[in-house]
Every structure is written in C-alpha cells, then in structure tokens.
PDB file of C-alpha atoms in Angstrom:
ATOM      1  CA  UNK A   1     -16.073 -13.631  -9.444  1.00  0.00           C
ATOM      2  CA  UNK A   2     -13.700 -16.327  -8.265  1.00  0.00           C
ATOM      3  CA  UNK A   3     -10.872 -14.222  -6.898  1.00  0.00           C
ATOM      4  CA  UNK A   4      -7.401 -15.424  -5.985  1.00  0.00           C
ATOM      5  CA  UNK A   5      -6.149 -13.238  -3.135  1.00  0.00           C
ATOM      6  CA  UNK A   6      -2.437 -13.582  -2.406  1.00  0.00           C
ATOM      7  CA  UNK A   7      -1.177 -12.414   0.960  1.00  0.00           C
ATOM      8  CA  UNK A   8      -4.517 -13.432   2.440  1.00  0.00           C
ATOM      9  CA  UNK A   9      -3.108 -13.977   5.950  1.00  0.00           C
ATOM     10  CA  UNK A  10      -1.411 -10.572   6.060  1.00  0.00           C
ATOM     11  CA  UNK A  11      -2.617  -7.262   7.454  1.00  0.00           C
ATOM     12  CA  UNK A  12      -4.350  -6.130   4.266  1.00  0.00           C
ATOM     13  CA  UNK A  13      -5.648  -9.605   3.491  1.00  0.00           C
ATOM     14  CA  UNK A  14      -7.534  -9.957   6.759  1.00  0.00           C
ATOM     15  CA  UNK A  15      -9.528  -6.798   5.917  1.00  0.00           C
ATOM     16  CA  UNK A  16      -9.780  -7.346   2.185  1.00  0.00           C
ATOM     17  CA  UNK A  17     -11.069 -10.944   2.101  1.00  0.00           C
ATOM     18  CA  UNK A  18     -14.262 -10.243   4.112  1.00  0.00           C
ATOM     19  CA  UNK A  19     -14.953  -7.131   2.017  1.00  0.00           C
ATOM     20  CA  UNK A  20     -14.598  -9.154  -1.193  1.00  0.00           C
ATOM     21  CA  UNK A  21     -17.034 -11.769   0.081  1.00  0.00           C
ATOM     22  CA  UNK A  22     -19.482  -9.066   1.109  1.00  0.00           C
ATOM     23  CA  UNK A  23     -19.330  -7.800  -2.472  1.00  0.00           C
ATOM     24  CA  UNK A  24     -20.400 -11.241  -3.695  1.00  0.00           C
ATOM     25  CA  UNK A  25     -17.045 -12.722  -4.695  1.00  0.00           C
ATOM     26  CA  UNK A  26     -15.752 -16.203  -3.941  1.00  0.00           C
ATOM     27  CA  UNK A  27     -12.299 -15.757  -2.401  1.00  0.00           C
ATOM     28  CA  UNK A  28      -9.425 -18.235  -2.484  1.00  0.00           C
ATOM     29  CA  UNK A  29      -6.612 -17.107  -0.213  1.00  0.00           C
ATOM     30  CA  UNK A  30      -2.998 -18.053  -0.906  1.00  0.00           C
ATOM     31  CA  UNK A  31      -0.282 -17.314   1.644  1.00  0.00           C
ATOM     32  CA  UNK A  32       2.870 -18.849   3.093  1.00  0.00           C
ATOM     33  CA  UNK A  33       1.282 -18.583   6.540  1.00  0.00           C
ATOM     34  CA  UNK A  34      -2.056 -19.949   7.746  1.00  0.00           C
ATOM     35  CA  UNK A  35      -4.914 -17.556   8.328  1.00  0.00           C
ATOM     36  CA  UNK A  36      -8.682 -17.353   8.603  1.00  0.00           C
ATOM     37  CA  UNK A  37      -9.065 -16.546   4.909  1.00  0.00           C
ATOM     38  CA  UNK A  38      -6.215 -18.682   3.558  1.00  0.00           C
ATOM     39  CA  UNK A  39      -7.254 -21.839   1.737  1.00  0.00           C
ATOM     40  CA  UNK A  40      -3.861 -22.676   0.233  1.00  0.00           C
ATOM     41  CA  UNK A  41      -0.536 -22.574   2.080  1.00  0.00           C
ATOM     42  CA  UNK A  42       2.341 -21.887  -0.291  1.00  0.00           C
ATOM     43  CA  UNK A  43       4.346 -19.316  -2.158  1.00  0.00           C
ATOM     44  CA  UNK A  44       3.609 -17.507  -5.414  1.00  0.00           C
ATOM     45  CA  UNK A  45       7.200 -18.353  -6.381  1.00  0.00           C
ATOM     46  CA  UNK A  46       6.038 -21.962  -6.883  1.00  0.00           C
ATOM     47  CA  UNK A  47       4.689 -21.968 -10.450  1.00  0.00           C
ATOM     48  CA  UNK A  48       3.282 -25.486 -10.201  1.00  0.00           C
ATOM     49  CA  UNK A  49       1.286 -24.539  -7.119  1.00  0.00           C
ATOM     50  CA  UNK A  50      -0.004 -21.376  -8.783  1.00  0.00           C
ATOM     51  CA  UNK A  51      -1.189 -23.377 -11.805  1.00  0.00           C
ATOM     52  CA  UNK A  52      -2.829 -25.932  -9.532  1.00  0.00           C
ATOM     53  CA  UNK A  53      -4.736 -23.217  -7.648  1.00  0.00           C
ATOM     54  CA  UNK A  54      -6.000 -21.627 -10.864  1.00  0.00           C
ATOM     55  CA  UNK A  55      -7.232 -24.990 -12.141  1.00  0.00           C
ATOM     56  CA  UNK A  56      -8.704 -26.320  -8.907  1.00  0.00           C
ATOM     57  CA  UNK A  57     -10.525 -23.133  -7.911  1.00  0.00           C
ATOM     58  CA  UNK A  58     -11.333 -21.941 -11.451  1.00  0.00           C
ATOM     59  CA  UNK A  59      -9.824 -18.529 -10.782  1.00  0.00           C
ATOM     60  CA  UNK A  60     -11.025 -15.722 -13.019  1.00  0.00           C
ATOM     61  CA  UNK A  61      -9.595 -12.667 -11.209  1.00  0.00           C
ATOM     62  CA  UNK A  62      -6.474 -11.941  -9.153  1.00  0.00           C
ATOM     63  CA  UNK A  63      -5.628  -9.515  -6.377  1.00  0.00           C
ATOM     64  CA  UNK A  64      -1.913  -9.904  -5.816  1.00  0.00           C
ATOM     65  CA  UNK A  65      -1.113  -8.365  -2.438  1.00  0.00           C
ATOM     66  CA  UNK A  66       1.404 -10.941  -1.224  1.00  0.00           C
ATOM     67  CA  UNK A  67       5.042  -9.794  -1.137  1.00  0.00           C
ATOM     68  CA  UNK A  68       8.204  -9.412   0.831  1.00  0.00           C
ATOM     69  CA  UNK A  69       8.239  -5.883   2.242  1.00  0.00           C
ATOM     70  CA  UNK A  70      10.780  -3.288   3.331  1.00  0.00           C
ATOM     71  CA  UNK A  71      11.214  -4.632   6.915  1.00  0.00           C
ATOM     72  CA  UNK A  72      11.969  -8.048   5.378  1.00  0.00           C
ATOM     73  CA  UNK A  73      15.250  -6.692   3.974  1.00  0.00           C
ATOM     74  CA  UNK A  74      16.804  -7.417   7.365  1.00  0.00           C
ATOM     75  CA  UNK A  75      15.453 -10.974   7.367  1.00  0.00           C
ATOM     76  CA  UNK A  76      15.691 -12.304   3.813  1.00  0.00           C
ATOM     77  CA  UNK A  77      18.373 -12.413   1.113  1.00  0.00           C
ATOM     78  CA  UNK A  78      18.111 -10.388  -2.075  1.00  0.00           C
ATOM     79  CA  UNK A  79      17.277 -13.500  -4.091  1.00  0.00           C
ATOM     80  CA  UNK A  80      14.164 -14.092  -2.002  1.00  0.00           C
ATOM     81  CA  UNK A  81      12.842 -10.670  -3.064  1.00  0.00           C
ATOM     82  CA  UNK A  82      13.453 -11.573  -6.707  1.00  0.00           C
ATOM     83  CA  UNK A  83      11.776 -14.965  -6.269  1.00  0.00           C
ATOM     84  CA  UNK A  84       8.683 -13.699  -4.461  1.00  0.00           C
ATOM     85  CA  UNK A  85       8.126 -10.176  -5.747  1.00  0.00           C
ATOM     86  CA  UNK A  86       9.241 -10.589  -9.366  1.00  0.00           C
ATOM     87  CA  UNK A  87       9.050 -14.274 -10.309  1.00  0.00           C
ATOM     88  CA  UNK A  88       5.933 -14.711  -8.186  1.00  0.00           C
ATOM     89  CA  UNK A  89       4.197 -11.877 -10.015  1.00  0.00           C
ATOM     90  CA  UNK A  90       5.261 -13.340 -13.360  1.00  0.00           C
ATOM     91  CA  UNK A  91       3.868 -16.747 -12.344  1.00  0.00           C
ATOM     92  CA  UNK A  92       0.513 -15.201 -11.498  1.00  0.00           C
ATOM     93  CA  UNK A  93       0.349 -13.132 -14.685  1.00  0.00           C
ATOM     94  CA  UNK A  94       1.155 -16.118 -16.880  1.00  0.00           C
ATOM     95  CA  UNK A  95      -1.404 -18.257 -15.086  1.00  0.00           C
ATOM     96  CA  UNK A  96      -4.004 -15.487 -15.353  1.00  0.00           C
ATOM     97  CA  UNK A  97      -3.465 -15.186 -19.094  1.00  0.00           C
ATOM     98  CA  UNK A  98      -3.617 -18.968 -19.558  1.00  0.00           C
ATOM     99  CA  UNK A  99      -6.868 -19.105 -17.563  1.00  0.00           C
ATOM    100  CA  UNK A 100      -8.321 -16.167 -19.520  1.00  0.00           C
ATOM    101  CA  UNK A 101      -8.804 -14.263 -16.271  1.00  0.00           C
ATOM    102  CA  UNK A 102     -10.780 -11.058 -16.600  1.00  0.00           C
ATOM    103  CA  UNK A 103      -8.619  -8.789 -14.422  1.00  0.00           C
ATOM    104  CA  UNK A 104      -5.472  -8.484 -12.304  1.00  0.00           C
ATOM    105  CA  UNK A 105      -5.004  -6.067  -9.398  1.00  0.00           C
ATOM    106  CA  UNK A 106      -1.467  -5.536  -8.147  1.00  0.00           C
ATOM    107  CA  UNK A 107      -0.746  -4.111  -4.706  1.00  0.00           C
ATOM    108  CA  UNK A 108       2.332  -1.968  -5.119  1.00  0.00           C
ATOM    109  CA  UNK A 109       3.896   0.694  -2.935  1.00  0.00           C
ATOM    110  CA  UNK A 110       4.695   4.384  -2.895  1.00  0.00           C
ATOM    111  CA  UNK A 111       8.073   3.334  -1.488  1.00  0.00           C
ATOM    112  CA  UNK A 112       9.366   2.587  -4.987  1.00  0.00           C
ATOM    113  CA  UNK A 113       9.001   6.294  -5.821  1.00  0.00           C
ATOM    114  CA  UNK A 114      11.439   7.361  -3.114  1.00  0.00           C
ATOM    115  CA  UNK A 115      15.009   7.769  -4.300  1.00  0.00           C
ATOM    116  CA  UNK A 116      17.933   8.167  -1.948  1.00  0.00           C
ATOM    117  CA  UNK A 117      17.838  11.917  -2.630  1.00  0.00           C
ATOM    118  CA  UNK A 118      14.189  12.148  -1.570  1.00  0.00           C
ATOM    119  CA  UNK A 119      14.845   9.985   1.474  1.00  0.00           C
ATOM    120  CA  UNK A 120      17.588  12.381   2.560  1.00  0.00           C
ATOM    121  CA  UNK A 121      15.072  15.241   2.226  1.00  0.00           C
ATOM    122  CA  UNK A 122      17.290  17.326  -0.002  1.00  0.00           C
ATOM    123  CA  UNK A 123      15.894  20.502  -1.492  1.00  0.00           C
ATOM    124  CA  UNK A 124      14.034  23.508  -0.123  1.00  0.00           C
ATOM    125  CA  UNK A 125      10.482  22.256  -0.650  1.00  0.00           C
ATOM    126  CA  UNK A 126       8.449  19.147   0.004  1.00  0.00           C
ATOM    127  CA  UNK A 127       8.514  16.822  -3.001  1.00  0.00           C
ATOM    128  CA  UNK A 128       5.063  16.611  -4.570  1.00  0.00           C
ATOM    129  CA  UNK A 129       4.625  13.016  -5.707  1.00  0.00           C
ATOM    130  CA  UNK A 130       2.085  11.810  -8.242  1.00  0.00           C
ATOM    131  CA  UNK A 131       1.958   9.095 -10.893  1.00  0.00           C
ATOM    132  CA  UNK A 132       3.809  11.219 -13.465  1.00  0.00           C
ATOM    133  CA  UNK A 133       6.973  11.362 -11.354  1.00  0.00           C
ATOM    134  CA  UNK A 134      10.051  10.227 -13.312  1.00  0.00           C
ATOM    135  CA  UNK A 135      12.588   8.799 -13.393  1.00  0.00           C
ATOM    136  CA  UNK A 136      11.865   6.295 -10.652  1.00  0.00           C
ATOM    137  CA  UNK A 137      14.987   5.295  -8.749  1.00  0.00           C
ATOM    138  CA  UNK A 138      14.035   2.924  -5.898  1.00  0.00           C
ATOM    139  CA  UNK A 139      16.552   2.978  -3.070  1.00  0.00           C
ATOM    140  CA  UNK A 140      16.396  -0.684  -1.959  1.00  0.00           C
ATOM    141  CA  UNK A 141      15.652  -4.187  -3.220  1.00  0.00           C
ATOM    142  CA  UNK A 142      12.040  -3.945  -2.070  1.00  0.00           C
ATOM    143  CA  UNK A 143      11.366  -0.952  -4.294  1.00  0.00           C
ATOM    144  CA  UNK A 144      13.369  -2.372  -7.193  1.00  0.00           C
ATOM    145  CA  UNK A 145      11.411  -5.626  -7.215  1.00  0.00           C
ATOM    146  CA  UNK A 146       8.029  -3.942  -6.837  1.00  0.00           C
ATOM    147  CA  UNK A 147       8.819  -1.640  -9.762  1.00  0.00           C
ATOM    148  CA  UNK A 148       9.921  -4.636 -11.834  1.00  0.00           C
ATOM    149  CA  UNK A 149       6.631  -6.350 -11.004  1.00  0.00           C
ATOM    150  CA  UNK A 150       4.730  -3.239 -12.102  1.00  0.00           C
ATOM    151  CA  UNK A 151       6.513  -3.393 -15.451  1.00  0.00           C
ATOM    152  CA  UNK A 152       5.496  -7.033 -15.821  1.00  0.00           C
ATOM    153  CA  UNK A 153       1.869  -6.032 -15.250  1.00  0.00           C
ATOM    154  CA  UNK A 154       2.148  -3.347 -17.926  1.00  0.00           C
ATOM    155  CA  UNK A 155       3.810  -5.770 -20.337  1.00  0.00           C
ATOM    156  CA  UNK A 156       1.168  -8.462 -19.891  1.00  0.00           C
ATOM    157  CA  UNK A 157      -1.564  -5.910 -20.454  1.00  0.00           C
ATOM    158  CA  UNK A 158       0.137  -4.793 -23.659  1.00  0.00           C
ATOM    159  CA  UNK A 159       0.890  -8.296 -24.930  1.00  0.00           C
ATOM    160  CA  UNK A 160      -2.287 -10.084 -23.883  1.00  0.00           C
ATOM    161  CA  UNK A 161      -4.892  -7.419 -23.137  1.00  0.00           C
ATOM    162  CA  UNK A 162      -5.118  -8.502 -19.481  1.00  0.00           C
ATOM    163  CA  UNK A 163      -6.744  -5.642 -17.569  1.00  0.00           C
ATOM    164  CA  UNK A 164      -4.236  -4.675 -14.870  1.00  0.00           C
ATOM    165  CA  UNK A 165      -4.516  -1.947 -12.267  1.00  0.00           C
ATOM    166  CA  UNK A 166      -1.576  -1.065 -10.031  1.00  0.00           C
ATOM    167  CA  UNK A 167      -2.310   0.373  -6.587  1.00  0.00           C
ATOM    168  CA  UNK A 168       0.671   2.147  -5.029  1.00  0.00           C
ATOM    169  CA  UNK A 169      -0.428   2.234  -1.439  1.00  0.00           C
ATOM    170  CA  UNK A 170       0.857   4.623   1.177  1.00  0.00           C
ATOM    171  CA  UNK A 171       1.538   3.360   4.677  1.00  0.00           C
ATOM    172  CA  UNK A 172      -1.113   1.343   6.486  1.00  0.00           C
ATOM    173  CA  UNK A 173       0.941  -1.065   8.614  1.00  0.00           C
ATOM    174  CA  UNK A 174      -0.165  -1.304  12.283  1.00  0.00           C
ATOM    175  CA  UNK A 175       3.218  -1.721  13.973  1.00  0.00           C
ATOM    176  CA  UNK A 176       5.677   0.989  14.948  1.00  0.00           C
ATOM    177  CA  UNK A 177       7.904   2.483  12.284  1.00  0.00           C
ATOM    178  CA  UNK A 178      11.132   0.508  11.970  1.00  0.00           C
ATOM    179  CA  UNK A 179      13.251   3.613  11.312  1.00  0.00           C
ATOM    180  CA  UNK A 180      11.639   6.435  13.323  1.00  0.00           C
ATOM    181  CA  UNK A 181      11.257   6.152  17.081  1.00  0.00           C
ATOM    182  CA  UNK A 182       9.901   9.666  17.696  1.00  0.00           C
ATOM    183  CA  UNK A 183       7.166  10.570  17.713  1.00  0.00           C
ATOM    184  CA  UNK A 184       5.816   7.123  18.374  1.00  0.00           C
ATOM    185  CA  UNK A 185       2.632   5.197  17.845  1.00  0.00           C
ATOM    186  CA  UNK A 186      -0.631   7.005  17.202  1.00  0.00           C
ATOM    187  CA  UNK A 187       1.097  10.397  17.102  1.00  0.00           C
ATOM    188  CA  UNK A 188       3.308   9.472  14.150  1.00  0.00           C
ATOM    189  CA  UNK A 189       0.541   7.654  12.308  1.00  0.00           C
ATOM    190  CA  UNK A 190      -1.814  10.597  12.694  1.00  0.00           C
ATOM    191  CA  UNK A 191       0.883  12.970  11.429  1.00  0.00           C
ATOM    192  CA  UNK A 192       1.344  10.748   8.401  1.00  0.00           C
ATOM    193  CA  UNK A 193      -2.314  11.114   7.426  1.00  0.00           C
ATOM    194  CA  UNK A 194      -1.305  14.591   6.295  1.00  0.00           C
ATOM    195  CA  UNK A 195       0.925  13.315   3.512  1.00  0.00           C
ATOM    196  CA  UNK A 196       1.619   9.559   3.271  1.00  0.00           C
ATOM    197  CA  UNK A 197      -0.762   7.222   5.121  1.00  0.00           C
ATOM    198  CA  UNK A 198      -4.224   5.702   4.792  1.00  0.00           C
ATOM    199  CA  UNK A 199      -6.232   3.300   6.914  1.00  0.00           C
ATOM    200  CA  UNK A 200      -6.142  -0.387   6.115  1.00  0.00           C
ATOM    201  CA  UNK A 201      -9.930  -0.251   5.710  1.00  0.00           C
ATOM    202  CA  UNK A 202      -9.577   2.345   2.968  1.00  0.00           C
ATOM    203  CA  UNK A 203      -6.842   0.300   1.315  1.00  0.00           C
ATOM    204  CA  UNK A 204      -9.156  -2.729   1.244  1.00  0.00           C
ATOM    205  CA  UNK A 205     -12.023  -0.669  -0.141  1.00  0.00           C
ATOM    206  CA  UNK A 206      -9.803   0.648  -2.934  1.00  0.00           C
ATOM    207  CA  UNK A 207      -8.891  -2.888  -4.001  1.00  0.00           C
ATOM    208  CA  UNK A 208     -12.529  -3.923  -4.265  1.00  0.00           C
ATOM    209  CA  UNK A 209     -13.266  -0.846  -6.351  1.00  0.00           C
ATOM    210  CA  UNK A 210     -10.263  -1.519  -8.584  1.00  0.00           C
ATOM    211  CA  UNK A 211     -11.433  -5.099  -9.115  1.00  0.00           C
ATOM    212  CA  UNK A 212     -14.755  -3.770 -10.334  1.00  0.00           C
ATOM    213  CA  UNK A 213     -13.294  -1.059 -12.594  1.00  0.00           C
ATOM    214  CA  UNK A 214     -10.335  -2.890 -14.141  1.00  0.00           C
ATOM    215  CA  UNK A 215     -12.006  -4.057 -17.387  1.00  0.00           C
ATOM    216  CA  UNK A 216     -13.207  -0.518 -18.141  1.00  0.00           C
ATOM    217  CA  UNK A 217      -9.855   1.109 -17.320  1.00  0.00           C
ATOM    218  CA  UNK A 218      -7.606  -1.509 -18.940  1.00  0.00           C
ATOM    219  CA  UNK A 219      -4.330  -0.427 -17.380  1.00  0.00           C
ATOM    220  CA  UNK A 220      -3.456   2.338 -14.957  1.00  0.00           C
ATOM    221  CA  UNK A 221      -1.428   3.151 -11.865  1.00  0.00           C
ATOM    222  CA  UNK A 222      -2.864   4.858  -8.792  1.00  0.00           C
ATOM    223  CA  UNK A 223      -1.372   6.323  -5.638  1.00  0.00           C
ATOM    224  CA  UNK A 224      -3.513   5.531  -2.607  1.00  0.00           C
ATOM    225  CA  UNK A 225      -3.223   7.881   0.358  1.00  0.00           C
ATOM    226  CA  UNK A 226      -5.521   9.901   2.574  1.00  0.00           C
ATOM    227  CA  UNK A 227      -6.833  13.142   1.027  1.00  0.00           C
ATOM    228  CA  UNK A 228      -4.181  15.832   1.287  1.00  0.00           C
ATOM    229  CA  UNK A 229      -5.319  19.153   2.773  1.00  0.00           C
ATOM    230  CA  UNK A 230      -2.503  21.152   1.188  1.00  0.00           C
ATOM    231  CA  UNK A 231      -1.955  22.885  -2.136  1.00  0.00           C
ATOM    232  CA  UNK A 232       1.186  22.390  -4.186  1.00  0.00           C
ATOM    233  CA  UNK A 233       2.180  26.028  -3.757  1.00  0.00           C
ATOM    234  CA  UNK A 234       2.550  25.303  -0.021  1.00  0.00           C
ATOM    235  CA  UNK A 235       5.363  22.800  -0.635  1.00  0.00           C
ATOM    236  CA  UNK A 236       8.160  25.143   0.461  1.00  0.00           C
ATOM    237  CA  UNK A 237       6.322  26.175   3.630  1.00  0.00           C
ATOM    238  CA  UNK A 238       5.627  22.531   4.458  1.00  0.00           C
ATOM    239  CA  UNK A 239       9.346  21.860   4.466  1.00  0.00           C
ATOM    240  CA  UNK A 240      10.203  24.966   6.511  1.00  0.00           C
ATOM    241  CA  UNK A 241       7.294  25.408   8.932  1.00  0.00           C
ATOM    242  CA  UNK A 242       4.602  22.748   8.628  1.00  0.00           C
ATOM    243  CA  UNK A 243       2.943  23.754  11.908  1.00  0.00           C
ATOM    244  CA  UNK A 244       2.029  27.127  10.425  1.00  0.00           C
ATOM    245  CA  UNK A 245       0.595  25.504   7.296  1.00  0.00           C
ATOM    246  CA  UNK A 246      -1.341  22.964   9.349  1.00  0.00           C
ATOM    247  CA  UNK A 247      -2.737  25.777  11.498  1.00  0.00           C
ATOM    248  CA  UNK A 248      -4.185  27.463   8.405  1.00  0.00           C
ATOM    249  CA  UNK A 249      -6.070  24.320   7.466  1.00  0.00           C
ATOM    250  CA  UNK A 250      -6.762  22.947  10.955  1.00  0.00           C
ATOM    251  CA  UNK A 251      -6.807  25.778  13.533  1.00  0.00           C
ATOM    252  CA  UNK A 252      -7.595  23.416  16.413  1.00  0.00           C
ATOM    253  CA  UNK A 253      -4.819  20.925  15.671  1.00  0.00           C
ATOM    254  CA  UNK A 254      -2.101  22.425  17.891  1.00  0.00           C
ATOM    255  CA  UNK A 255      -4.325  22.576  20.980  1.00  0.00           C
ATOM    256  CA  UNK A 256      -5.711  19.071  20.447  1.00  0.00           C
ATOM    257  CA  UNK A 257      -2.195  17.712  20.045  1.00  0.00           C
ATOM    258  CA  UNK A 258      -0.971  19.545  23.137  1.00  0.00           C
ATOM    259  CA  UNK A 259      -3.804  18.040  25.180  1.00  0.00           C
ATOM    260  CA  UNK A 260      -2.372  14.590  24.381  1.00  0.00           C
ATOM    261  CA  UNK A 261       1.267  15.575  24.708  1.00  0.00           C
ATOM    262  CA  UNK A 262       1.692  15.016  20.985  1.00  0.00           C
ATOM    263  CA  UNK A 263       3.860  16.922  18.525  1.00  0.00           C
ATOM    264  CA  UNK A 264       3.117  18.075  15.001  1.00  0.00           C
ATOM    265  CA  UNK A 265       5.668  17.185  12.322  1.00  0.00           C
ATOM    266  CA  UNK A 266       8.833  19.279  12.468  1.00  0.00           C
ATOM    267  CA  UNK A 267       9.037  19.107   8.682  1.00  0.00           C
ATOM    268  CA  UNK A 268       7.103  17.505   5.818  1.00  0.00           C
ATOM    269  CA  UNK A 269       9.498  16.529   3.059  1.00  0.00           C
ATOM    270  CA  UNK A 270       7.117  14.705   0.699  1.00  0.00           C
ATOM    271  CA  UNK A 271       3.446  14.656  -0.184  1.00  0.00           C
ATOM    272  CA  UNK A 272       1.729  11.775  -1.974  1.00  0.00           C
ATOM    273  CA  UNK A 273      -1.032  13.153  -4.174  1.00  0.00           C
ATOM    274  CA  UNK A 274      -3.970  10.700  -4.539  1.00  0.00           C
ATOM    275  CA  UNK A 275      -5.860  12.932  -6.957  1.00  0.00           C
ATOM    276  CA  UNK A 276      -5.559  10.596  -9.944  1.00  0.00           C
ATOM    277  CA  UNK A 277      -7.268   7.785  -8.023  1.00  0.00           C
ATOM    278  CA  UNK A 278     -10.147  10.107  -7.230  1.00  0.00           C
ATOM    279  CA  UNK A 279     -10.520  11.353 -10.805  1.00  0.00           C
ATOM    280  CA  UNK A 280      -9.957   8.148 -12.796  1.00  0.00           C
ATOM    281  CA  UNK A 281     -10.790   5.327 -10.393  1.00  0.00           C
ATOM    282  CA  UNK A 282     -13.505   7.162  -8.486  1.00  0.00           C
ATOM    283  CA  UNK A 283     -11.839   6.325  -5.171  1.00  0.00           C
ATOM    284  CA  UNK A 284     -11.274   8.671  -2.240  1.00  0.00           C
ATOM    285  CA  UNK A 285     -10.239   7.619   1.245  1.00  0.00           C
ATOM    286  CA  UNK A 286     -12.972   8.142   3.810  1.00  0.00           C
ATOM    287  CA  UNK A 287     -10.491   8.747   6.639  1.00  0.00           C
ATOM    288  CA  UNK A 288      -7.943  11.529   6.716  1.00  0.00           C
ATOM    289  CA  UNK A 289      -6.332  13.960   9.129  1.00  0.00           C
ATOM    290  CA  UNK A 290      -9.636  15.767   9.719  1.00  0.00           C
ATOM    291  CA  UNK A 291     -11.304  12.576  10.928  1.00  0.00           C
ATOM    292  CA  UNK A 292      -8.355  11.776  13.204  1.00  0.00           C
ATOM    293  CA  UNK A 293      -8.565  15.265  14.727  1.00  0.00           C
ATOM    294  CA  UNK A 294     -12.303  14.842  15.259  1.00  0.00           C
ATOM    295  CA  UNK A 295     -11.603  11.640  17.184  1.00  0.00           C
ATOM    296  CA  UNK A 296      -9.149  13.522  19.390  1.00  0.00           C
ATOM    297  CA  UNK A 297     -11.630  16.338  19.958  1.00  0.00           C
ATOM    298  CA  UNK A 298     -14.451  13.948  20.861  1.00  0.00           C
ATOM    299  CA  UNK A 299     -12.186  11.656  22.916  1.00  0.00           C
ATOM    300  CA  UNK A 300     -12.964   8.713  20.645  1.00  0.00           C
ATOM    301  CA  UNK A 301     -10.563   5.931  19.628  1.00  0.00           C
ATOM    302  CA  UNK A 302      -8.283   6.796  16.753  1.00  0.00           C
ATOM    303  CA  UNK A 303      -9.499   5.633  13.332  1.00  0.00           C
ATOM    304  CA  UNK A 304      -5.953   4.335  12.794  1.00  0.00           C
ATOM    305  CA  UNK A 305      -5.253   0.847  14.040  1.00  0.00           C
ATOM    306  CA  UNK A 306      -1.995   0.821  15.997  1.00  0.00           C
ATOM    307  CA  UNK A 307      -0.518  -2.420  17.302  1.00  0.00           C
ATOM    308  CA  UNK A 308       3.149  -2.192  18.342  1.00  0.00           C
ATOM    309  CA  UNK A 309       3.197  -5.937  19.000  1.00  0.00           C
ATOM    310  CA  UNK A 310       2.008  -6.895  15.514  1.00  0.00           C
ATOM    311  CA  UNK A 311       4.144  -9.512  13.791  1.00  0.00           C
ATOM    312  CA  UNK A 312       3.671 -10.598  10.203  1.00  0.00           C
ATOM    313  CA  UNK A 313       2.120 -14.091  10.172  1.00  0.00           C
ATOM    314  CA  UNK A 314       4.974 -15.383   8.040  1.00  0.00           C
ATOM    315  CA  UNK A 315       7.443 -14.554  10.825  1.00  0.00           C
ATOM    316  CA  UNK A 316       5.686 -16.574  13.498  1.00  0.00           C
ATOM    317  CA  UNK A 317       7.589 -19.617  14.790  1.00  0.00           C
ATOM    318  CA  UNK A 318       5.301 -22.228  13.227  1.00  0.00           C
ATOM    319  CA  UNK A 319       5.812 -20.886   9.700  1.00  0.00           C
ATOM    320  CA  UNK A 320       8.599 -22.061   7.403  1.00  0.00           C
ATOM    321  CA  UNK A 321      10.735 -19.089   6.400  1.00  0.00           C
ATOM    322  CA  UNK A 322      11.139 -18.073   2.773  1.00  0.00           C
ATOM    323  CA  UNK A 323      14.733 -18.613   1.694  1.00  0.00           C
TER     324      UNK A 323
END
C-alpha cells in the first residue's frame, strides 16, 4: 500500500516507518520537522498541502500519528491544538474519502480517558480502565482535541464507510516525565510497565497490524499497553499496598529493585487494560514488566529506551514553530 504517515519525524514515526517498509508498504512521511523518513515538510492543518500529497503520492492508506501532545500545552496556544489535532484530522479524513483510501489508522492516547478526579487519585481502589469507560472527561486541551478527533474518525466511518481504527496508546515517550521527578528514568518507566506503558517498538508493531486488519474490523478503538499481570479484584490492594501485590506475581522483584537502588510504586491508582486489543485485533505487546525484570536479573540493558535529553524534532531551533 501507499501509506501516508504523519508525524514521521517523531519518536513513533522513526520506528514505524522502517517497519511499514519491511512489511512491503511504500511510505510517504509528512511532518513539520525534517527527518530520515519525512518526504514532505508541512502541517496537516494545511488542507491544500494534504490534498497535494494525496494526489502526488497516490495515497491509499493513512496512519495519522502526528499531533501536538501534552507537554506542548506549555509551548503552544489552545488554537494550535484545535488546528493540528482536530482540523488536521478532519483534513486527512476528507482527503482519504475523496481519494477512496482503503483504511485510516489514528494514533490516539489513553490520556483522554483521565478525568481530573482520576488524576487526583480519588477513591479507595485503582481505576480499571478499558474501552467501555464512560463518560470521558479529558482534563486538558490535549485530551479534548484527541477525543474530538476520535469522534471525527467514527463519523467518517459511519458516513462514508472508511475503515478507521483508533489506537489509544499508553506511554512510550523516551524522555523523563514532565510532572514526576521521583523515581526517575528507567525506574519510573519500568514501574509503568505494570499498568500504563509499552515500548515504542510494540507501539509501532500494533500500528502495522491495525493497518492490515482495518478493512475486516471496520471501526474500533483499542487501548495499547503492556500486558497487565493483575486481576481486577486486586484493584483495592493495588491502591493500598502495591508492593505486596507485585510480590505475589513477581517474587524476585523487590530484591532485583533493591540491587539497583530502585523503588517499587508506592501506589497504583489506575490500570489500563489492553485485553480488547488482544481479543479483537490479535495484538499483544511482546515486552512487559516480566521482560524488564529479566533484563535486571541478567544484567542486560533495559528493553525500555530512556533518553532524558530527547527533544521533539519540531522543537529544534531550525524548525518553524506551529502558531
């Protein structure tokens, strides 16, 4: 297929583009920043450019992973999120329908499922989050615009029959968390494999699988996160004493952590359940907490890529900012 990949210079794009080519697809990358796999420099908010790319490269499938993200809230005005995340998605959907594209994959986020109440960790038990969770009350402009874009995907599937799959990805960014300083780095990322993170390699693999399955599935929404080792009836214990729950599933975890000077989570207030993706999409992450522990035990590099110096390509000095 001739696939338009937006966000091709970003963290996911640099892993996804080579995997798409290996699967036999011709990839056209579109991004506001230059990159190895970016053929067109520009924004999805530019409808004329989007139409030009579809015509020039004869696009017949779209993976829309380009967006402004949560850390961008500090850098960009609200209108920029509307322009890029909402209008940009609409531009791509309209162009895809006009070009009679065969499928549309939208990279969304689990962040839009987190209300202010969930963020404050209210309640006695960890919140068990799957695709049936409602109502959705995103707590910031990032989540609001990503949810609006999801609704556009649903609408264009209903109106035009465009196969659309929505992938709500957990965390896979390489840099440090912008809100939590402790624990830092690999320790935090490894902890998050228990309930809210996946590797970027698994995220890329899921997109390729979704591209293949979209015509058969028509429309669906999937949470993507590492396999969770817990059962839902452990939700209260996860909030109160996660170390004890972790010890039941991973008896060696405490000692392996101690050998590195790491700490287990003091509480787990939410769990993203990726079960629907496994059942309906046939996708399961290959890397989870068990694999990270094995790397610690064998003194191998972590399967999680951590780069505290990582900067989004669009924020580098040579790139024109989105305003």
